[in-house]
Short mmCIF file of C-alpha atoms in Angstrom, two decimals:
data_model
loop_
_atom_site.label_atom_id
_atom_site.label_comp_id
_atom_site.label_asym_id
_atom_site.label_seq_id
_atom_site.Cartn_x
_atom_site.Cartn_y
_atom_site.Cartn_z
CA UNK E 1 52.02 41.21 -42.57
CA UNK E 2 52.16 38.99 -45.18
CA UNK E 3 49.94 40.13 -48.40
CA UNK E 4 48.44 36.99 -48.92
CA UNK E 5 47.15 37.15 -44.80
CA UNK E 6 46.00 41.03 -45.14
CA UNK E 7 41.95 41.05 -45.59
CA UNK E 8 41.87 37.91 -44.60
CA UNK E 9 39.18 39.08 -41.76
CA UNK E 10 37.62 41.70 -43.86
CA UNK E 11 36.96 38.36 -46.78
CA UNK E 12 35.57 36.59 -43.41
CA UNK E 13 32.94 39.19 -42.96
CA UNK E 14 32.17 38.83 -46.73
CA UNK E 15 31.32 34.90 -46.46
CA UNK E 16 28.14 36.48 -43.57
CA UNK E 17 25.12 37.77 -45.37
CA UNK E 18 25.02 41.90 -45.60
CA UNK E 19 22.41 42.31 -42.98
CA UNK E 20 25.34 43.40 -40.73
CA UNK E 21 27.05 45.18 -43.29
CA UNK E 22 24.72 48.02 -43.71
CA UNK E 23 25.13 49.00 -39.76
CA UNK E 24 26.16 52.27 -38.81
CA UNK E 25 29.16 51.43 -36.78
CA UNK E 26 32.41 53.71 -36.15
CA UNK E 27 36.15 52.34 -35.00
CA UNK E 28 38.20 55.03 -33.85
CA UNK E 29 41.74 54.16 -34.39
CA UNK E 30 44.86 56.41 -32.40
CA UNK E 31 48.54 55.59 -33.22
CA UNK E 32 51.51 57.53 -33.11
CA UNK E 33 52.82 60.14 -35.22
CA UNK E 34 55.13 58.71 -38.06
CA UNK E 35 58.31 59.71 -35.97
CA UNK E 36 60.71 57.21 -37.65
CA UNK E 37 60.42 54.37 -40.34
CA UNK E 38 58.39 52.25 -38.59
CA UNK E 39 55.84 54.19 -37.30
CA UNK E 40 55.50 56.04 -40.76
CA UNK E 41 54.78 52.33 -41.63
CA UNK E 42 52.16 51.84 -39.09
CA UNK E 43 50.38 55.71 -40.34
CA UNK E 44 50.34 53.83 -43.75
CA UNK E 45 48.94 50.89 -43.09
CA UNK E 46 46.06 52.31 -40.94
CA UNK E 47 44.51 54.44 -43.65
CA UNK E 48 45.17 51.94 -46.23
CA UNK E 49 43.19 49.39 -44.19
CA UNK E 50 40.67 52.12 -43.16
CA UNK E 51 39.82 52.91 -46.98
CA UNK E 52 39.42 49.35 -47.53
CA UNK E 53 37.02 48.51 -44.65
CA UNK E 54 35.13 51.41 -45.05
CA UNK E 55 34.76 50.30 -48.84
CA UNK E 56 33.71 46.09 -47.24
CA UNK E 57 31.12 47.98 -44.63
CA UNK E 58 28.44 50.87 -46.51
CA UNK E 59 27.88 51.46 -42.63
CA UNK E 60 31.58 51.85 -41.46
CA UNK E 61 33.11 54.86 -40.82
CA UNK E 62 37.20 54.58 -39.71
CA UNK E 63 38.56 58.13 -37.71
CA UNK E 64 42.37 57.76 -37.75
CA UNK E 65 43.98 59.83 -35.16
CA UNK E 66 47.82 60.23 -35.00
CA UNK E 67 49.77 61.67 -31.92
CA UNK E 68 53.24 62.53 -30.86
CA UNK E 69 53.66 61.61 -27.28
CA UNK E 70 50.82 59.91 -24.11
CA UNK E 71 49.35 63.54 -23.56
CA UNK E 72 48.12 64.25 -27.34
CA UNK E 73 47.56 60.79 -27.27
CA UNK E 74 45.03 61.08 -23.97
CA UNK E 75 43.42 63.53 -25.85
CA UNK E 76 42.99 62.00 -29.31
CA UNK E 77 41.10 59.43 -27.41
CA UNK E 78 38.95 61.69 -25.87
CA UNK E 79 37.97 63.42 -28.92
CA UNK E 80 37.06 60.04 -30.26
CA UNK E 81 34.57 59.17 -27.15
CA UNK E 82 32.88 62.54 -28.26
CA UNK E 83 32.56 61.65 -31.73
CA UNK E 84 31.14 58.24 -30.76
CA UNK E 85 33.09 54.78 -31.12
CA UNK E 86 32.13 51.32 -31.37
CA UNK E 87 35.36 50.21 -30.88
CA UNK E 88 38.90 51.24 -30.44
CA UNK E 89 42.42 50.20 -32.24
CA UNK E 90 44.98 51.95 -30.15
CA UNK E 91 49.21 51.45 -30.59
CA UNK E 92 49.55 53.58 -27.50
CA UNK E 93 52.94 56.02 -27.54
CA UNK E 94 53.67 54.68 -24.17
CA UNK E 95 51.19 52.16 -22.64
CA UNK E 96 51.18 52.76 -19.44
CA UNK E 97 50.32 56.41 -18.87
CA UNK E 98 47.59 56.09 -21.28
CA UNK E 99 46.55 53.31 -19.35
CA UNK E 100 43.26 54.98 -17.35
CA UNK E 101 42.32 56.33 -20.77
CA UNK E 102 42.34 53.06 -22.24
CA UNK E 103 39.95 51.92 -19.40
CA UNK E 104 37.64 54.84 -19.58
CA UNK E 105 36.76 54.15 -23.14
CA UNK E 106 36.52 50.39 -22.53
CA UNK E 107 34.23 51.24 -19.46
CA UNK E 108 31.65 52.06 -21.60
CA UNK E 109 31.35 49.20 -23.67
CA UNK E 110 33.49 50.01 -26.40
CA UNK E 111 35.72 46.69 -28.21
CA UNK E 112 38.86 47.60 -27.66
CA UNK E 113 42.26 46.52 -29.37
CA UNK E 114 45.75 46.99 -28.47
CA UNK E 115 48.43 46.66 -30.60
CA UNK E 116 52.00 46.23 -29.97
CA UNK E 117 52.73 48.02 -26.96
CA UNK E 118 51.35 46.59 -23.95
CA UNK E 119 50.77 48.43 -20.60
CA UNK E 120 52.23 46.44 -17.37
CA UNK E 121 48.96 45.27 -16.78
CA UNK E 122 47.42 43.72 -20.12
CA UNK E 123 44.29 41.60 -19.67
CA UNK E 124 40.57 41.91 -19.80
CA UNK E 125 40.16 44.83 -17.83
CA UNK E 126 41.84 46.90 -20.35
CA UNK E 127 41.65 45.49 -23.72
CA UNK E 128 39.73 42.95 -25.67
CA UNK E 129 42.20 42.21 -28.04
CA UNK E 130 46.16 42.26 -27.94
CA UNK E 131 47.88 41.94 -31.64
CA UNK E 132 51.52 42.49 -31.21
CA UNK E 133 54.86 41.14 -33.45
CA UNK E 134 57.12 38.62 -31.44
CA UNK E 135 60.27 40.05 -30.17
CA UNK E 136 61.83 37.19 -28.61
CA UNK E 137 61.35 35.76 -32.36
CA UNK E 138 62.58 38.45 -33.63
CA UNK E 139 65.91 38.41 -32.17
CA UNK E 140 66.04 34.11 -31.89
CA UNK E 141 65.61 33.71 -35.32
CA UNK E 142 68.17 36.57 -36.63
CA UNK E 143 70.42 34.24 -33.72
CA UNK E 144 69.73 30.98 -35.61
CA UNK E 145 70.24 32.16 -39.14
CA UNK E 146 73.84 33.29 -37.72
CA UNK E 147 74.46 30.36 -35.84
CA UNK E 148 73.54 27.90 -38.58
CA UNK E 149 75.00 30.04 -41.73
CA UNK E 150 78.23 31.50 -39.86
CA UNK E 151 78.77 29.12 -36.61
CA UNK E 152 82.24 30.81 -36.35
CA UNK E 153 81.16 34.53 -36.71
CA UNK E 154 82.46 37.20 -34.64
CA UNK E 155 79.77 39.24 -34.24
CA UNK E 156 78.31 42.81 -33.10
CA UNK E 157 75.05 43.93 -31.82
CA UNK E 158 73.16 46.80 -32.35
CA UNK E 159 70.41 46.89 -29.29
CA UNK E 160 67.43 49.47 -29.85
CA UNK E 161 66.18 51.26 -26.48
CA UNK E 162 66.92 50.20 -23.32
CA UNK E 163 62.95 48.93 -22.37
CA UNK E 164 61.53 45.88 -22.27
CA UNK E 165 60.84 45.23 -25.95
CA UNK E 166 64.77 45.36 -26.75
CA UNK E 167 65.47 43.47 -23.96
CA UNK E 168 62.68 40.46 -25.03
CA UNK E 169 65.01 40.99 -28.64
CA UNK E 170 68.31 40.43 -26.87
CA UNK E 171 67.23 37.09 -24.80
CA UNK E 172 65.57 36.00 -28.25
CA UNK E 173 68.94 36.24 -29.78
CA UNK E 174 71.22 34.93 -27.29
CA UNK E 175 69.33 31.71 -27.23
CA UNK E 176 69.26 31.59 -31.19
CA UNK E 177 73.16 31.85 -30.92
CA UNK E 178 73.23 29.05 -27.65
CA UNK E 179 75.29 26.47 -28.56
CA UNK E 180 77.18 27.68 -31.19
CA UNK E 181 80.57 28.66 -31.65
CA UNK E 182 79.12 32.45 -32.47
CA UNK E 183 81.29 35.09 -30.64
CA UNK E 184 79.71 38.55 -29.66
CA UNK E 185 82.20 41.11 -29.38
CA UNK E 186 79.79 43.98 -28.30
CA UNK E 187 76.71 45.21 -27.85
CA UNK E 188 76.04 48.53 -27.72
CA UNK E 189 72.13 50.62 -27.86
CA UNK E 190 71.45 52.83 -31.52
CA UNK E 191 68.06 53.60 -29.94
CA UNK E 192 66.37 52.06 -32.83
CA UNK E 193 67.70 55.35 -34.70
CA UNK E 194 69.66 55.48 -38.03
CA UNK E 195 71.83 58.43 -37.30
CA UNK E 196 73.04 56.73 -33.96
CA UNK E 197 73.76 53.17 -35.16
CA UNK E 198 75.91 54.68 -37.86
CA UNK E 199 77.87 56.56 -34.62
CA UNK E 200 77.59 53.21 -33.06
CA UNK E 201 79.04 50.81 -36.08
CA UNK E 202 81.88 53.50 -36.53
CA UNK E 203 83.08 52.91 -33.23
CA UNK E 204 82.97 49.46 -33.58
CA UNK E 205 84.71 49.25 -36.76
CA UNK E 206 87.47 51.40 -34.84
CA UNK E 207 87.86 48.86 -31.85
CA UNK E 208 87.75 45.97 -33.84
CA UNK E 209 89.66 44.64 -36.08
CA UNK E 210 87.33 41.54 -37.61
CA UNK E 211 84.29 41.82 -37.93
CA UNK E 212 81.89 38.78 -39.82
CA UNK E 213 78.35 39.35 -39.14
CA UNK E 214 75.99 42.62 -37.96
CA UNK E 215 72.76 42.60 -35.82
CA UNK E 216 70.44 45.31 -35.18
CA UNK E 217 67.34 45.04 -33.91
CA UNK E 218 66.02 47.10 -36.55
CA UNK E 219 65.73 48.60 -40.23
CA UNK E 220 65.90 51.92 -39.09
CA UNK E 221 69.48 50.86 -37.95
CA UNK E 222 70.36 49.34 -40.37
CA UNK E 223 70.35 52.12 -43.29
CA UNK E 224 73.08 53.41 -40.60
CA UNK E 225 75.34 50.14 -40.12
CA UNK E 226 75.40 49.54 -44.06
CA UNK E 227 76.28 53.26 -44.69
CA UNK E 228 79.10 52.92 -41.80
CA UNK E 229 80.05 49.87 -43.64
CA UNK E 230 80.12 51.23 -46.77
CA UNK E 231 82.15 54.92 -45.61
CA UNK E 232 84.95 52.48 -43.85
CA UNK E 233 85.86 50.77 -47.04
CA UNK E 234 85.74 47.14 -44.96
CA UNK E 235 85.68 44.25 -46.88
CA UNK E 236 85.74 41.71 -43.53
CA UNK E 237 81.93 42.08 -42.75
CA UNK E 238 80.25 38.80 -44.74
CA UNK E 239 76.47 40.68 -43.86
CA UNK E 240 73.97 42.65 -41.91
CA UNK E 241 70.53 41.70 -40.24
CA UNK E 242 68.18 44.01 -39.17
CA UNK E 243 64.27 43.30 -38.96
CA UNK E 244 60.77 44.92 -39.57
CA UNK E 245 60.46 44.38 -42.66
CA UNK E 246 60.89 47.66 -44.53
CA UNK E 247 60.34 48.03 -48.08
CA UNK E 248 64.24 49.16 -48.90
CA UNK E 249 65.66 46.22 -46.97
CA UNK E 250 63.05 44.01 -48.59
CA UNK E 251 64.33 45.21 -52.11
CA UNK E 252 67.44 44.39 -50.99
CA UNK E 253 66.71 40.73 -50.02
CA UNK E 254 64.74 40.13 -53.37
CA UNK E 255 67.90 41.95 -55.25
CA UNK E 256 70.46 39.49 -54.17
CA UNK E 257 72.23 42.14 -52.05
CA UNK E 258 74.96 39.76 -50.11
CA UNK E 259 75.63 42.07 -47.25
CA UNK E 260 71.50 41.74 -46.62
CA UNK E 261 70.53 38.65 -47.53
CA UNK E 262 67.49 38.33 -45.27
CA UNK E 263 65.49 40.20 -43.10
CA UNK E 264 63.38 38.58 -39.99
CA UNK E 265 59.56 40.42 -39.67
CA UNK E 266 57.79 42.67 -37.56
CA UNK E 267 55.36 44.49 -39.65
CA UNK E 268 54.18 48.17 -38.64
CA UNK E 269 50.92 46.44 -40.69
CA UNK E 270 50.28 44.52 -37.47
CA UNK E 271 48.06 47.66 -37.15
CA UNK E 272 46.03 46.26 -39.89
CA UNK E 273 45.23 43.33 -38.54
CA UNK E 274 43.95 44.20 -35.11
CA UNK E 275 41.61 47.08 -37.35
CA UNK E 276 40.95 43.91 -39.60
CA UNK E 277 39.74 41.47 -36.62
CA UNK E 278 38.19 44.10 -34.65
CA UNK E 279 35.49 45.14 -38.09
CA UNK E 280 35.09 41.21 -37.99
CA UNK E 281 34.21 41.61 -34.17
CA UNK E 282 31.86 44.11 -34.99
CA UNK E 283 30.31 42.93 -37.97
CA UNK E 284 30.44 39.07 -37.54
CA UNK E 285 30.44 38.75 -34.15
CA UNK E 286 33.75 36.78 -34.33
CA UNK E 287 35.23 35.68 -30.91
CA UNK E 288 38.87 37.38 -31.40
CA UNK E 289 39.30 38.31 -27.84
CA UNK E 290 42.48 37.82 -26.36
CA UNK E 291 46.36 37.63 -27.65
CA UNK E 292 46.85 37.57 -31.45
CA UNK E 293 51.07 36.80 -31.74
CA UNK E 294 52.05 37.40 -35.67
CA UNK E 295 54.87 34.85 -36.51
CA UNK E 296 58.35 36.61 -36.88
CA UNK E 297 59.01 34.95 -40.10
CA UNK E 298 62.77 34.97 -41.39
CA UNK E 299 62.74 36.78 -45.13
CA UNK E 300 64.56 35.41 -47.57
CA UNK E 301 64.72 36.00 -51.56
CA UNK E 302 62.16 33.16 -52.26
CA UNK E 303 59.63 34.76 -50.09
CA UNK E 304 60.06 38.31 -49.98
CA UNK E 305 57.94 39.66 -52.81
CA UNK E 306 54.90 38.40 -50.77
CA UNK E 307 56.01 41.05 -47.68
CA UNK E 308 56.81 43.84 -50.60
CA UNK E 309 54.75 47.50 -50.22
CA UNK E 310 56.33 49.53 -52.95
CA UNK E 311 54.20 52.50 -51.89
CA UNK E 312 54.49 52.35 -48.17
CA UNK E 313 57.36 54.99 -46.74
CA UNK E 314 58.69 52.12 -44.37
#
């Protein structure tokens, strides 16, 4: 998220008196283990917020629980019902087995907040609020900066997973590109992993001969595409876009760095906010029920030092 947008809730709750500052109130948050880039992002971003609201709220106490997969997950949460919660920030590993667990907690009157990943079934009876990144933006605006940069480009796609998510990504993109004289030669899945996208941009720099433009729905990926690149020796490739905005590919952006000119966002500090919105919601008594949507904002070197986390590892 944007720096100039994070503790913008938390500065909310500041304008209130203190008389609900000094409450005793607990938010349990459970996210998953920091498994790749992104996610280490998202472990980042939790206790850096969580130090930071405990510091707004005397009264606050933040228990950040990390797990590896729905099971530990399922568990985390129950350890937090024992420990008492007043409200709940959950990325779920998978949404939908953790569903009933999700319910159970909310059953009792705890606020709770999902972020990012939402089970089949995401409304009231599960959550409070949903704060999530926009993949359909993510992937139409990456199309649009292609179409309306290189119209003619011949270009090759790097999906992530084959779910939902990368689908959403996919459409976003193909409409971004609609109209234009934008040629995609293939499109094969990296699994949002660097090791396989490099696998996958070495076959593709084997079956084709010209190549202008790379997408990927991710950084991850692309730390594997520009090393690919850079092994082959090809000089035909004009540039790469990933997305998520992490820190390495936002140096690159603010460097100048031609084959990454821009990057489009989906911040693992989306995390932040829902923690952010849900103190407010417990402090302030602020009505953020419902869908929060955080803009997938297109990166570029005149804006980039406002998305820049030096110390985060994503």
């Amino acid at each position: 998220m944007h720096k100039r947008m994070m503790g913008l809730a938390v500065a909310a709750t500041m304008a209130f008196g203190t008389a609900y500052a000094q409450e005793e109130k607990t938010i349990g948050v459970s996210i998953p283990a920091a498994d790749h880039g992104w996610t280490a992002g998202v472990v980042y971003h939790a206790n850096r917020v969580a130090e930071l609201l405990m510091k707004e709220h005397p009264g606050l106490k933040v228990v950040v629980k990390t797990s590896p997969d729905p099971a530990t997950q399922a568990n985390a949460l129950q350890d937090l019902e024992v420990q008492g919660i007043d409200a709940l920030v959950i990325l779920p590993t998978d949404p939908d087995p953790l569903v009933n667990a999700i319910k159970e907690v909310k059953g009792k009157g705890t606020f709770v907040s999902i972020v990012d990943r939402a089970p089949s079934t995401n409304d009231n009876s599960v959550r409070d609020l949903y704060v999530a990144g926009n993949n359909s933006a993510l992937g139409e605006v990456a199309g649009k900066y292609i179409a309306e940069n290189t119209p003619d480009a011949e270009v090759v796609v790097i999906r992530g997973l084959p779910i939902p998510i990368d689908q959403e990504r996919q459409d976003g993109f193909d409409k971004g590109i609609a109209g234009s004289n934008v040629k995609v030669l293939d499109r094969q899945f990296g699994n949002w992993n660097r090791d396989d996208a490099f696998k996958v941009m070495q076959d593709y720099l084997t079956k084709h001969s010209k190549i202008d433009v790379v997408w990927c729905q991710d950084d991850d990926m692309a730390v594997g595409v520009l090393q690919a690149i850079e092994q082959s020796g090809r000089t035909d490739i004009k540039y790469v876009i990933g997305g998520a905005g992490s820190k390495d590919m936002i140096k690159k952006v603010i460097d100048g760095d031609k084959m990454f000119p821009v990057n489009v966002l989906y911040p693992p500090s989306m995390v932040a906010t829902a923690m952010e919105l849900t103190a407010a919601a417990l402090y302030d008594q602020v009505p953020v029920h419902g869908t929060y949507t955080l803009d997938a904002t297109l990166i570029t070197p005149e804006n980039a030092e406002g998305y820049y986390f030096p110390d985060s590892p994503f």
